[in-house]
Amino acid sequence: MVAQQGLAHAETIVKSHFGEIVSKVVGCLLHRGSLALPEIVRFVRLPPPQVRSSLLVLIQHNCVQAFSIERPAAGLGGAIRNVTQYTALFYNILQRMRFTKFSAIVNADLGEQCEYLLDGLLQHGRLTFDQLAVRVTLKHPGGSSSVEQQVTIAAAVSHAERFCEIPDMGTNTIPNVKVTDHSPGVSVGDKRKRKAREVDNDGQATIAESEFLWRANFEKFVCCLKKKACVEHIKSRSGPNAGIVLEAMIESNHEQKAKDNNSVMSSMDDILEGVKVKPGGSSMTLENVRKILVEELGCRLSDEETEALHTINLKNIIETCQNDEVEALVVKRYGDEARRIFTLLAKKGIYENDQIHNAALLEKTKTEGILYKFWKDDYLDMKRAISSEDGRQKHNFLWKMNKSVISEHILNDMYHAAINLSQRATHMIEEDPELFAPYQNLPEAQRKLKIAQQTRWIVLLYSLSKIDDGLMLFLDF
Amino acid sequence: MASSSKLPQKRKQPDSNNILLKLSADERKLYELIESRKNVGIWTADMKRETGLPQTIVTKVLKSLQNKNLIKDVVNIHNKAKKIFMASKYEPSKEISGGLWYTPEGNLDILFINTLKDQCLRYVDRVKVATVETIWGFMKDLEVNEQKLFTVQPTTQQITEILDMLVLDKGLEVLKSSGTGDFARVAPGKVCYRRLKSHEDQTGALASIPCGVCPRISECTPDGIISPITCVYFNKWLGIDF
Ligand code: SF4
C-alpha cells in the first residue's frame, strides 16, 4: 500500500505540471482506485467536460490508464455493456520528477539528438514517428525533412528504442487529445493520422491508432539510475577504480534478461574491455581489476558453460545504501552512540538490555534511554521478559528491530519532505514571478537579494532531487 | 595515562583457615552466609532478614569481618547505593561489577575504552588489515617500548570487544582474508578487520534537510499553522532572518 504522503506527493506533482483541476481528478483516482467517468464527476464535483479533458491529459502523459470492463447494465434484463474505467498510475506520476535525470542519461549515452527526441516524448507523453520527425526538422531549420534527416531520425529512434516503448494497445482505448504543448514552436498535434472508430456509452470519443505511438520507457531509465546509484556508492566506499570496474561489469552483464535486474554476471575479458574505454580506466591492469573484484566488490566466481563469470548482486549494494540513509538519519536524530545500538539491532535477532549495553560499551542507563526513544518512534518492538534466578524474579526487556516499519516511516517522511520542498519552491516563484529574469540592470542591493533568493530556490530543488533519489532507493527502483 | 584503566586486581588472600577458627558465633554465621553467595555477594538488608540479627550487630560484625580481610564490599553497577558484601576470595561476577570495562568504583571506564579504540584504529590505519592477535601484539610492543598507555595490558577478549564496537560504529569492517594483496599477511579464511571509508561527506538525503529531523513533521501541512511556507526551520536552513 502506498503511504498517505505518497498519494499527496503524486497529487502535488500533477498540480504543478497540469494545474489544480487535473490534480483534483488524479487525486480522486489515487485515493479511491479505478472509477468510471460518471463516478469521477460525482466525486470531484466538476463539470463533466472538465473531468473528461483532465483524463485525456492524464492518459496522454501516461499518468492514468483507461481500460474496458464488462458490467451488467441496470434495468436491461441482465444485458452486459462495456464500461471504461480509469486508474491512476502512481509510479508513473512519480517518474515526472525524474525527467531531467532521464534526459541527462540519454545525453551522456546517446548524444544530443536522442536527448532532443526524448525531451519531446517527456513533454508530450506519447508521440508518433511523424511527430518526432517534426521535432528534428524544427531543431534544424532550413528545410523540410530531407532524406538525410529522415535517416538520422530513424537511426536515433532505433538507438533510443532502449529507452522508448510502444504503448500496449490491446484493450486500451486511446483518446483523441490535442496535446498540451509545453515547448514553444512545436505543434505536435498537426500530423496525427487517426480515425475515430467508436464512441462509448459515456459519450467519450475513443479512437484506434493507425500508427505506432512512442513513449519513454521509464523502467529502463530507472534501471540506469539504479546502476548509477550502485556505482556512486562503490566509488565513495572503495574509490573511483572500484566504481569503474562495477560500471564495466554492469554494462557487460551476461544476465541482461534477469527478471529482478539485480544479478550481474560478467567475464573477466568483458570487464577488462569495458574498463579500458572508461575515463581513468585505461591504466588499470588485470591485477588491479582482479583485486577490486575480489576484495572490494566481493564477487563470486561461477562457471557458465566454458567461461568463468564474476557475479555480484546489486540488491546487496542497494541494501547498504538504504542502511546508510537510515543510519545518517539515526545519527542526526539520536546521536552517534544511538547509531552504534542501531547497527547492532539491525542484525537479525532479539536482544536483551544487558547484551546491548555490553556490546555497545555504553552505560546501562544511557543505553536504556536510547532504546526507549527508538521504541517511542516505532523503530523497535519491545517485550517484557520475566526470568527467575535464585528464586527471585528478574525483569528484563527484549528488543527487536522492525525494519519494514522503519522503511515505511522513512518513505512516508520522504514523500512529506518532497511535498514541503516543492511547496516552498513554488511559493518562491509565486511571490516573485520574475525570480529568474535578468538582474544585471538592478541596483546592487536588489541584485544581491535576487542572487540570494535564486540560490535558495536552487538549494530547495537540489534537495528535492536528492529526496527523489532516496525515494527510488526505498522503493527498490 | 589511563590511570582509571586499572583492571580488577586479585587481593592478597588471608590465611583464612586459622582466622575462621577464631570467629565468634555471629561472625561465623554472617561469614558463612556471605560466602555461600559466592561471586554474586549479598545485600545488608538480605543479611538481616536471613540471619535474624539486628542492624547494629550486623554492622559491627561486617566491620570486624572486613578488618580480618575475610569479606569486601563491592559496587553493584546496577544500583550503586545498594551495598553488597562478598567473601574476599571471590571476584565479583560480571553482572555485579560490569566486567572488564568497569572501574572498581563501578563506573564505565570511558577513558580506557577510548584509548584502546584510538590505538586499534591507529594500528589498522597503518597496516590496512589487522587481526585480533596482531593488534594484541602491537599493544604489547607499546608496553615493552615504555609507552605506558595502560596500567594493565588489554586482553585479546577486550580487543575483540573494542573491534566489534568499532564495526558497529562503521569505523571498521570485518571480513575474511583472501590471503592476497592487502590480506597477504593474514592466513586465507581468517577473520580480520579493515578500515571502512567514512561516508561523512555524504549525509543522507533526508538527514540533510530540516524535515528529516523535524519534531513537528506530523503537524506540518501545506495550509496548516505549521507549514513549509512559514517554517522557521526552513528559514534558518535557507539563511533567512526571522
Ligand atoms: S517544513 Fe518545517 S515544519 Fe514542516 S516538516 Fe519540514 S521542517 Fe518541519
XYZ file of C-alpha atoms and ligand atoms in Angstrom:
727
model
C 0.000 0.000 0.000
C 1.240 3.462 -0.876
C 1.878 5.746 2.100
C -0.649 8.552 2.583
C 2.005 11.171 1.993
C 2.932 9.342 -1.221
C -0.522 9.947 -2.672
C -0.369 13.602 -1.617
C 3.075 13.872 -3.226
C 1.751 12.458 -6.529
C -1.108 14.961 -6.406
C 1.364 17.815 -5.832
C 3.399 16.743 -8.863
C 0.307 16.669 -11.087
C -0.819 20.023 -9.705
C 2.474 21.693 -10.509
C 2.608 20.166 -14.012
C -1.043 20.343 -15.135
C -2.863 22.597 -12.680
C -5.491 22.385 -9.968
C -8.344 20.737 -11.894
C -6.275 17.880 -13.298
C -4.772 17.265 -9.863
C -8.269 17.016 -8.352
C -9.165 14.297 -10.848
C -5.970 12.371 -10.297
C -6.325 12.794 -6.510
C -9.772 11.225 -6.704
C -8.421 8.223 -8.627
C -5.384 7.871 -6.354
C -7.490 7.788 -3.207
C -10.490 5.821 -4.491
C -8.984 3.407 -7.016
C -10.413 2.660 -10.501
C -13.536 4.604 -11.418
C -15.761 5.260 -14.425
C -16.261 8.790 -15.743
C -19.675 9.443 -14.111
C -18.286 8.318 -10.744
C -15.323 10.668 -11.019
C -17.648 13.528 -11.953
C -19.773 12.784 -8.894
C -16.791 12.704 -6.518
C -14.850 15.731 -7.748
C -17.957 17.874 -8.378
C -16.615 19.377 -11.548
C -18.414 19.788 -14.892
C -18.087 16.568 -16.978
C -16.231 18.270 -19.872
C -13.524 19.443 -17.451
C -13.160 15.977 -15.964
C -13.019 14.436 -19.427
C -10.302 16.841 -20.587
C -8.337 16.219 -17.426
C -8.489 12.486 -18.016
C -7.334 12.943 -21.589
C -4.327 14.962 -20.469
C -3.502 12.378 -17.821
C -3.776 9.488 -20.278
C -1.667 11.281 -22.869
C 1.019 11.691 -20.209
C 0.809 8.091 -19.021
C -0.430 9.097 -15.568
C -3.790 7.387 -15.969
C -4.738 4.236 -17.794
C -8.149 3.631 -19.313
C -9.483 0.118 -19.685
C -12.769 -1.516 -20.572
C -14.634 -3.879 -18.313
C -17.921 -5.648 -18.803
C -20.678 -4.756 -16.385
C -24.340 -5.802 -16.235
C -26.399 -2.816 -17.387
C -29.055 -1.659 -14.939
C -32.634 -2.369 -15.992
C -31.765 -4.132 -19.243
C -32.648 -7.645 -18.230
C -29.144 -8.781 -17.461
C -27.606 -7.316 -20.618
C -23.855 -6.739 -20.426
C -22.268 -3.489 -21.541
C -18.714 -2.251 -21.791
C -17.702 0.435 -19.336
C -14.479 2.424 -19.487
C -12.720 2.637 -16.132
C -9.791 4.884 -15.278
C -6.991 4.122 -12.899
C -4.142 6.368 -11.744
C -0.607 5.079 -12.398
C 1.056 6.195 -9.173
C 4.618 5.182 -10.047
C 4.405 6.784 -13.499
C 3.376 10.050 -11.842
C 6.440 9.873 -9.586
C 8.619 9.451 -12.698
C 7.701 13.004 -13.700
C 10.102 14.203 -11.008
C 12.959 12.449 -12.805
C 12.689 13.846 -16.318
C 15.893 15.885 -16.090
C 17.716 12.806 -14.796
C 16.396 10.765 -17.754
C 17.488 13.440 -20.236
C 20.959 13.536 -18.720
C 21.292 9.753 -19.140
C 20.315 9.881 -22.814
C 22.577 12.846 -23.447
C 25.543 11.032 -21.941
C 24.789 7.679 -23.588
C 23.379 8.608 -26.991
C 24.049 12.285 -27.569
C 22.070 15.476 -28.085
C 19.941 14.238 -30.968
C 18.416 11.488 -28.886
C 18.052 13.768 -25.889
C 16.027 16.137 -28.021
C 13.748 13.337 -29.184
C 13.340 12.087 -25.636
C 12.503 15.574 -24.397
C 9.679 15.576 -26.912
C 8.353 12.326 -25.531
C 8.668 13.549 -21.969
C 6.959 16.859 -22.718
C 4.119 15.357 -24.692
C 3.734 11.904 -23.199
C 3.235 9.987 -26.458
C 4.277 10.853 -29.996
C 4.055 9.258 -33.423
C 7.122 8.792 -35.576
C 5.973 11.694 -37.751
C 5.739 13.987 -34.760
C 9.237 13.010 -33.721
C 10.361 13.817 -37.262
C 8.791 17.268 -36.985
C 10.798 17.940 -33.858
C 14.045 17.099 -35.604
C 13.097 19.286 -38.574
C 12.346 22.185 -36.269
C 15.527 21.656 -34.360
C 17.457 22.034 -37.636
C 15.536 24.724 -39.511
C 16.258 25.453 -43.137
C 14.311 22.832 -44.976
C 11.638 20.225 -44.717
C 12.752 16.826 -43.596
C 15.332 15.831 -46.130
C 16.252 12.253 -46.871
C 19.336 12.595 -44.652
C 17.266 13.927 -41.784
C 14.826 11.065 -42.110
C 17.751 8.677 -41.921
C 19.122 10.452 -38.848
C 15.800 10.275 -37.053
C 15.365 6.637 -37.907
C 18.816 5.887 -36.551
C 18.237 7.995 -33.439
C 14.897 6.401 -32.695
C 16.238 2.913 -33.130
C 19.098 3.757 -30.755
C 16.678 5.325 -28.387
C 14.486 2.261 -28.666
C 16.117 1.010 -25.499
C 14.547 3.925 -23.764
C 11.296 4.076 -25.698
C 8.393 1.698 -25.950
C 5.193 1.370 -27.872
C 2.165 1.533 -25.594
C 0.247 -1.700 -25.325
C -2.879 -1.128 -27.360
C -4.500 -4.486 -26.713
C -7.719 -3.453 -24.996
C -6.810 0.121 -24.274
C -8.886 2.931 -25.569
C -6.709 5.794 -26.588
C -8.406 9.134 -26.561
C -8.038 11.720 -29.244
C -6.436 14.596 -27.449
C -4.806 17.778 -28.502
C -1.525 17.630 -26.631
C -0.803 20.367 -24.124
C 2.220 21.854 -25.740
C 4.920 22.966 -23.339
C 7.545 23.856 -25.884
C 7.086 26.952 -27.976
C 7.101 26.463 -31.715
C 6.273 22.775 -31.726
C 2.788 21.852 -32.765
C 2.676 18.164 -32.238
C -0.987 17.664 -32.932
C -0.638 18.581 -36.592
C 0.475 15.421 -38.236
C -1.752 12.961 -36.465
C -3.367 10.325 -38.595
C -6.200 8.995 -36.568
C -9.543 7.505 -37.364
C -12.422 7.599 -34.962
C -13.679 4.076 -34.578
C -16.245 4.072 -31.841
C -17.955 6.183 -29.268
C -18.644 4.506 -25.966
C -21.750 4.794 -23.815
C -20.341 7.594 -21.703
C -20.136 9.661 -24.823
C -16.362 9.703 -24.693
C -14.604 9.769 -28.011
C -12.193 6.919 -28.409
C -10.093 6.137 -31.384
C -7.798 3.452 -32.552
C -4.350 4.413 -33.659
C -3.489 3.844 -37.251
C 0.214 4.025 -36.423
C 2.618 3.424 -33.588
C 2.882 5.820 -30.690
C 6.149 6.160 -28.839
C 6.639 6.898 -25.177
C 9.596 6.912 -22.803
C 10.339 3.545 -21.204
C 10.527 4.644 -17.573
C 11.565 1.215 -16.329
C 14.696 1.291 -18.430
C 15.610 4.744 -17.167
C 15.070 3.766 -13.569
C 17.291 0.771 -14.204
C 20.029 3.159 -15.378
C 19.561 5.281 -12.271
C 19.889 2.151 -10.165
C 23.177 1.339 -11.862
C 24.328 4.898 -11.251
C 23.387 4.746 -7.564
C 25.292 1.471 -7.104
C 28.387 2.789 -8.898
C 28.347 6.029 -6.888
C 28.080 4.085 -3.650
C 31.002 1.824 -4.525
C 33.048 4.842 -5.634
C 32.535 6.589 -2.314
C 33.239 3.435 -0.319
C 36.049 1.809 -2.241
C 37.438 4.511 -4.525
C 36.970 5.572 -8.165
C 38.631 2.492 -9.653
C 36.163 0.163 -7.957
C 33.376 2.317 -9.426
C 34.835 1.912 -12.915
C 35.051 -1.875 -12.538
C 31.464 -2.168 -11.287
C 30.185 0.052 -14.106
C 32.019 -2.029 -16.711
C 30.668 -5.163 -15.111
C 27.046 -3.978 -15.182
C 27.358 -2.780 -18.763
C 28.673 -6.139 -19.953
C 26.170 -8.095 -17.888
C 25.516 -11.567 -19.298
C 22.276 -11.632 -17.337
C 20.635 -8.754 -19.221
C 17.326 -10.522 -19.049
C 17.412 -11.302 -15.346
C 13.939 -10.637 -14.052
C 14.869 -8.821 -10.885
C 17.564 -6.760 -12.629
C 19.772 -7.454 -9.647
C 22.144 -10.224 -10.607
C 25.128 -9.152 -12.636
C 27.407 -11.686 -14.293
C 30.372 -10.875 -16.439
C 33.527 -12.475 -17.751
C 36.955 -11.031 -16.979
C 37.533 -10.291 -20.690
C 34.321 -8.286 -20.975
C 35.015 -6.396 -17.755
C 38.527 -5.533 -18.888
C 37.264 -4.386 -22.257
C 34.715 -2.130 -20.560
C 37.250 -0.779 -18.063
C 39.731 0.162 -20.804
C 37.318 2.537 -22.534
C 36.275 4.344 -19.354
C 37.932 7.623 -18.445
C 40.623 6.726 -15.923
C 40.304 3.011 -16.702
C 42.940 2.681 -19.412
C 45.793 2.488 -16.910
C 44.227 -0.301 -14.861
C 45.910 -3.686 -15.090
C 44.385 -7.146 -14.970
C 45.766 -7.498 -11.446
C 44.120 -4.202 -10.336
C 40.769 -5.335 -11.699
C 41.038 -8.798 -10.160
C 41.896 -7.314 -6.764
C 38.908 -4.960 -6.884
C 36.551 -7.741 -7.938
C 37.596 -9.930 -5.026
C 38.464 -7.507 -2.239
C 36.198 -4.547 -2.842
C 33.183 -5.915 -4.649
C 33.231 -9.367 -3.035
C 32.369 -11.006 -6.388
C 31.895 -14.738 -6.574
C 33.216 -16.827 -9.449
C 30.792 -19.107 -11.187
C 31.310 -21.366 -14.183
C 28.880 -20.883 -17.018
C 29.463 -23.475 -19.718
C 33.089 -22.877 -20.633
C 33.512 -19.369 -19.275
C 34.312 -18.283 -15.720
C 31.962 -15.450 -14.769
C 32.219 -12.953 -11.930
C 28.894 -12.382 -10.243
C 27.564 -9.721 -7.913
C 24.103 -8.984 -6.594
C 23.144 -5.329 -6.790
C 20.475 -5.925 -4.150
C 23.204 -6.090 -1.511
C 24.605 -2.732 -2.607
C 21.119 -1.188 -2.612
C 20.528 -2.532 0.894
C 23.781 -0.956 2.082
C 22.700 2.354 0.533
C 19.354 2.098 2.334
C 21.140 1.355 5.611
C 23.421 4.352 5.092
C 20.384 6.575 4.592
C 18.664 5.254 7.730
C 21.849 5.481 9.796
C 22.505 9.064 8.697
C 19.036 9.862 9.968
C 19.615 7.984 13.226
C 22.853 9.919 13.834
C 21.112 13.219 13.139
C 18.042 12.404 15.224
C 19.578 10.489 18.130
C 23.387 10.863 18.004
C 26.457 8.713 17.308
C 26.021 6.349 20.240
C 22.462 5.616 19.163
C 23.788 4.611 15.772
C 26.001 2.036 17.470
C 22.967 0.475 19.126
C 21.001 0.760 15.905
C 23.599 -1.140 13.857
C 23.691 -3.857 16.487
C 19.922 -4.268 16.463
C 19.871 -4.147 12.649
C 21.481 -7.572 12.727
C 18.820 -10.236 12.859
C 17.664 -11.327 16.265
C 16.235 -10.321 19.601
C 18.449 -8.571 22.136
C 18.276 -8.138 25.898
C 19.161 -4.848 27.601
C 22.386 -6.238 29.048
C 23.505 -7.692 25.736
C 23.026 -4.305 24.115
C 24.908 -2.151 26.609
C 27.700 -4.713 26.839
C 28.219 -4.830 23.067
C 27.885 -1.073 22.632
C 30.175 -0.418 25.627
C 27.780 2.202 26.931
C 26.406 2.966 30.382
C 23.322 0.919 31.122
C 21.109 3.927 31.820
C 22.255 5.720 28.697
C 21.522 2.595 26.633
C 18.060 2.308 28.129
C 17.348 5.955 27.349
C 18.270 5.462 23.688
C 16.276 2.235 23.424
C 13.255 3.986 24.869
C 13.490 6.764 22.266
C 13.771 4.230 19.431
C 10.792 2.352 20.794
C 8.695 5.512 21.129
C 9.401 6.353 17.497
C 8.418 2.843 16.361
C 11.921 1.767 15.374
C 11.819 -1.170 17.769
C 9.439 -3.766 19.115
C 9.783 -4.397 22.827
C 8.695 -7.265 25.039
C 8.935 -7.638 28.787
C 10.510 -10.890 29.901
C 10.443 -12.326 33.408
C 13.015 -14.904 34.408
C 13.740 -16.343 37.806
C 17.194 -16.503 39.295
C 17.988 -17.801 42.816
C 14.266 -17.996 43.407
C 13.845 -14.326 42.576
C 12.010 -12.819 39.664
C 14.118 -10.819 37.302
C 12.548 -8.381 34.859
C 14.149 -7.784 31.534
C 13.298 -6.186 28.230
C 13.734 -7.803 24.843
C 14.217 -5.619 21.766
C 13.808 -6.343 18.094
C 14.206 -4.049 15.145
C 11.195 -3.518 12.980
C 12.836 -2.987 9.601
C 9.749 -2.873 7.432
C 8.076 -0.334 9.730
C 11.222 1.821 9.669
C 11.281 1.739 5.856
C 7.591 2.697 5.749
C 8.182 5.609 8.117
C 11.160 6.825 6.157
C 9.326 6.536 2.860
C 6.386 8.467 4.292
C 8.697 11.159 5.681
C 10.476 11.379 2.318
C 7.187 11.909 0.488
C 6.266 14.526 3.072
C 9.628 16.258 2.745
C 9.280 16.261 -1.066
C 5.881 17.961 -0.786
C 7.327 20.543 1.608
C 10.339 21.314 -0.571
C 8.329 21.683 -3.735
C 5.655 23.748 -1.985
C 8.265 26.132 -0.673
C 9.943 26.381 -4.096
C 6.595 27.007 -5.822
C 5.778 29.648 -3.227
C 9.019 31.461 -4.014
C 8.119 31.652 -7.704
C 4.575 32.759 -6.881
C 5.919 35.519 -4.644
C 8.374 36.679 -7.264
C 7.460 35.527 -10.781
C 10.489 37.485 -12.009
C 12.871 35.446 -9.863
C 14.855 34.244 -12.854
C 14.519 37.350 -15.001
C 17.811 39.077 -15.917
C 19.025 41.138 -12.980
C 22.131 42.860 -14.378
C 20.446 46.260 -14.507
C 19.140 46.169 -10.955
C 20.750 48.262 -8.197
C 23.480 46.461 -6.236
C 21.366 45.751 -3.128
C 18.468 44.286 -5.119
C 20.827 42.267 -7.253
C 22.362 40.690 -4.142
C 18.920 39.929 -2.813
C 17.923 38.292 -6.070
C 21.045 36.139 -6.225
C 20.428 35.006 -2.642
C 16.818 34.102 -3.456
C 17.862 32.219 -6.590
C 20.420 30.282 -4.558
C 17.736 29.339 -2.021
C 15.462 28.135 -4.781
C 18.281 26.035 -6.240
C 19.033 24.551 -2.803
C 15.363 23.552 -2.493
C 15.316 21.954 -5.932
C 18.642 20.173 -5.380
C 17.370 18.776 -2.078
C 14.162 17.704 -3.783
C 16.182 15.824 -6.386
C 18.188 14.103 -3.625
C 14.990 13.164 -1.791
C 13.729 11.692 -5.047
C 16.915 9.586 -5.260
C 16.144 8.429 -1.736
C 12.581 7.555 -2.731
C 13.835 5.389 -5.587
C 16.212 3.687 -3.199
C 13.456 2.804 -0.750
C 11.022 1.841 -3.499
C 13.670 -0.615 -4.736
C 13.883 1.223 -8.059
C 47.778 7.999 31.327
C 44.625 5.988 31.733
C 45.043 5.875 35.467
C 41.407 4.905 35.704
C 42.027 1.954 33.491
C 43.157 -0.393 36.224
C 41.525 -3.723 35.872
C 40.186 -5.506 38.935
C 43.180 -6.944 40.736
C 43.185 -10.008 42.928
C 43.627 -9.123 46.555
C 46.043 -10.963 48.763
C 44.254 -13.875 50.319
C 44.295 -14.045 54.137
C 45.225 -17.284 55.822
C 41.527 -17.922 56.183
C 41.503 -21.318 57.893
C 43.202 -20.029 61.022
C 41.129 -16.912 61.178
C 37.853 -18.782 60.651
C 38.509 -20.882 63.720
C 38.764 -17.772 65.843
C 35.443 -16.198 64.676
C 32.590 -15.535 67.108
C 29.240 -17.267 66.540
C 27.680 -14.174 64.909
C 30.741 -13.598 62.776
C 30.744 -17.198 61.602
C 27.003 -17.120 60.869
C 27.322 -13.993 58.735
C 30.526 -15.080 57.051
C 29.020 -18.421 56.045
C 26.010 -16.666 54.584
C 28.168 -14.213 52.613
C 30.495 -16.969 51.461
C 27.547 -19.070 50.250
C 26.629 -16.314 47.798
C 29.987 -16.711 46.073
C 30.771 -14.088 43.417
C 27.281 -12.542 43.473
C 27.535 -11.286 47.075
C 24.668 -10.278 49.349
C 22.943 -7.052 50.330
C 22.918 -5.981 54.025
C 19.112 -5.936 54.213
C 19.036 -9.549 52.996
C 21.643 -10.499 55.614
C 19.469 -9.082 58.385
C 16.438 -10.920 57.091
C 18.199 -14.246 56.655
C 20.226 -14.283 59.898
C 17.650 -12.568 62.110
C 20.440 -10.416 63.586
C 19.654 -6.789 64.466
C 21.096 -3.965 62.348
C 23.656 -2.857 64.959
C 25.124 -6.347 65.279
C 25.213 -6.830 61.506
C 27.064 -3.517 61.062
C 29.546 -4.373 63.829
C 30.185 -7.905 62.562
C 30.626 -6.729 58.957
C 33.230 -4.229 60.100
C 35.107 -6.874 62.016
C 34.999 -9.348 59.087
C 36.283 -6.609 56.783
C 39.124 -5.832 59.195
C 40.059 -9.502 59.138
C 40.137 -9.268 55.337
C 37.576 -12.066 55.038
C 34.993 -10.040 53.162
C 34.921 -6.967 50.950
C 32.277 -4.548 49.838
C 31.741 -4.323 46.095
C 29.877 -1.857 43.960
C 26.884 -3.171 42.120
C 26.819 -1.314 38.793
C 23.064 -1.717 38.611
C 22.499 0.033 41.922
C 25.445 1.815 43.402
C 23.565 2.781 46.579
C 22.869 -0.874 47.401
C 25.952 -2.032 49.274
C 26.922 -5.614 48.536
C 29.367 -7.789 50.518
C 31.274 -10.733 49.149
C 33.903 -13.149 50.503
C 37.357 -11.743 49.685
C 38.345 -14.878 47.857
C 35.829 -14.228 45.070
C 36.000 -11.745 42.234
C 32.625 -10.103 41.633
C 30.634 -11.623 38.790
C 30.340 -9.688 35.534
C 26.734 -8.995 36.419
C 27.749 -7.143 39.600
C 30.968 -5.440 38.551
C 30.076 -4.828 34.932
C 33.078 -6.866 33.828
C 36.353 -5.820 32.362
C 35.245 -2.361 31.337
C 34.267 -1.017 34.757
C 36.418 0.732 37.341
C 36.362 -0.659 40.905
C 34.057 2.266 41.691
C 31.512 0.774 39.311
C 31.867 3.344 36.512
C 32.310 2.546 32.855
C 35.973 3.239 32.117
C 35.382 5.577 29.191
C 38.981 6.810 29.121
C 40.312 3.284 28.831
C 37.752 2.400 26.138
C 38.573 5.500 24.105
C 42.329 4.997 24.381
C 42.031 1.411 23.270
C 39.703 2.415 20.442
C 42.123 5.076 19.175
C 45.070 2.691 19.335
C 43.182 -0.004 17.393
C 42.220 2.466 14.656
C 45.747 3.871 14.524
C 47.166 0.401 14.058
C 44.643 -0.632 11.377
C 45.328 2.628 9.518
C 48.978 1.724 9.463
C 48.782 -1.932 8.431
C 45.498 -1.781 6.427
C 44.370 -5.260 7.515
C 44.666 -6.497 11.112
C 43.600 -9.423 13.258
C 42.895 -9.509 16.990
C 46.258 -11.175 17.537
C 48.293 -8.650 15.554
C 46.613 -5.794 17.432
C 47.295 -7.525 20.751
C 50.958 -7.878 19.714
C 51.059 -4.187 18.844
C 49.651 -3.212 22.253
C 52.210 -5.452 23.932
C 55.043 -3.789 21.997
C 53.761 -0.415 23.149
C 54.181 -1.600 26.723
C 57.624 -3.019 26.042
C 58.690 0.228 24.398
C 57.868 2.016 27.623
C 54.925 3.842 26.101
C 52.847 3.009 29.147
C 49.369 3.652 27.817
C 47.616 1.147 30.027
C 48.248 0.061 33.585
C 47.326 -3.448 32.531
C 47.891 -4.988 29.118
C 44.476 -5.324 27.391
C 43.383 -8.909 26.883
C 42.516 -10.374 23.474
C 38.918 -10.538 24.712
C 38.941 -6.783 25.339
C 40.484 -6.097 21.957
C 37.842 -8.254 20.256
C 35.079 -6.339 22.051
C 36.559 -2.987 21.035
C 36.910 -4.122 17.411
C 33.322 -5.347 17.350
C 32.225 -1.992 18.732
C 34.203 -0.216 16.011
C 32.421 -2.362 13.440
C 29.086 -1.188 14.900
C 30.372 2.401 14.664
C 31.166 1.784 10.993
C 34.797 2.666 11.614
C 35.951 -0.832 10.661
C 34.600 -3.674 8.608
C 35.076 -7.297 9.462
C 35.880 -9.747 6.693
C 37.645 -12.968 5.901
C 41.142 -12.791 4.499
C 41.634 -13.679 0.848
C 45.336 -14.251 1.524
C 46.358 -11.953 -1.332
C 47.061 -8.225 -1.785
C 46.412 -6.279 1.428
C 45.458 -9.579 3.051
C 48.776 -11.258 2.186
C 49.959 -11.243 5.806
C 46.782 -12.886 7.090
C 46.090 -16.574 6.527
C 43.296 -17.140 3.980
C 39.890 -17.511 5.612
C 40.940 -15.869 8.873
C 38.703 -13.156 10.316
C 40.308 -9.740 10.010
C 39.442 -6.065 10.223
C 39.853 -3.250 7.740
C 39.057 0.471 7.807
C 35.649 1.337 6.411
C 35.795 4.535 4.404
C 33.741 7.192 6.084
C 30.635 8.483 4.368
C 30.580 11.649 6.404
C 30.718 13.799 3.293
C 27.550 12.123 2.080
C 24.874 12.878 4.597
C 21.635 11.092 3.827
C 19.065 12.872 1.668
C 16.504 13.146 4.443
C 19.061 13.814 7.171
C 20.414 16.854 5.341
C 17.163 18.807 5.265
C 15.188 20.189 8.214
C 12.148 17.944 7.614
C 14.301 14.848 8.253
C 14.818 15.780 11.895
C 11.751 17.937 12.406
C 9.885 17.323 15.650
C 6.713 18.831 14.150
C 6.559 16.886 10.881
C 3.324 15.155 11.813
C 1.630 18.524 12.376
C 3.041 20.143 9.244
C 0.528 20.544 6.388
C 0.507 22.741 3.276
C -2.248 25.020 4.603
C -1.798 24.463 8.340
C -0.418 26.701 11.083
C 2.825 24.780 10.723
C 3.585 24.736 7.015
C 6.642 24.806 4.753
C 5.766 28.366 3.727
C 6.070 29.734 7.243
C 8.502 27.138 8.610
C 11.178 28.607 10.870
C 13.434 25.597 10.384
C 13.373 26.195 6.630
C 14.092 29.900 7.155
C 17.078 29.098 9.306
C 18.326 26.460 6.863
C 17.985 28.812 3.896
C 19.687 31.629 5.803
C 16.641 33.851 6.002
C 16.467 36.155 9.025
C 13.483 35.528 11.196
S 8.529 22.198 6.578
Fe 9.342 22.830 8.532
S 7.735 22.306 9.990
Fe 7.282 21.207 8.119
S 8.252 19.231 8.407
Fe 9.728 20.489 7.324
S 10.973 21.367 8.926
Fe 9.145 20.602 9.909
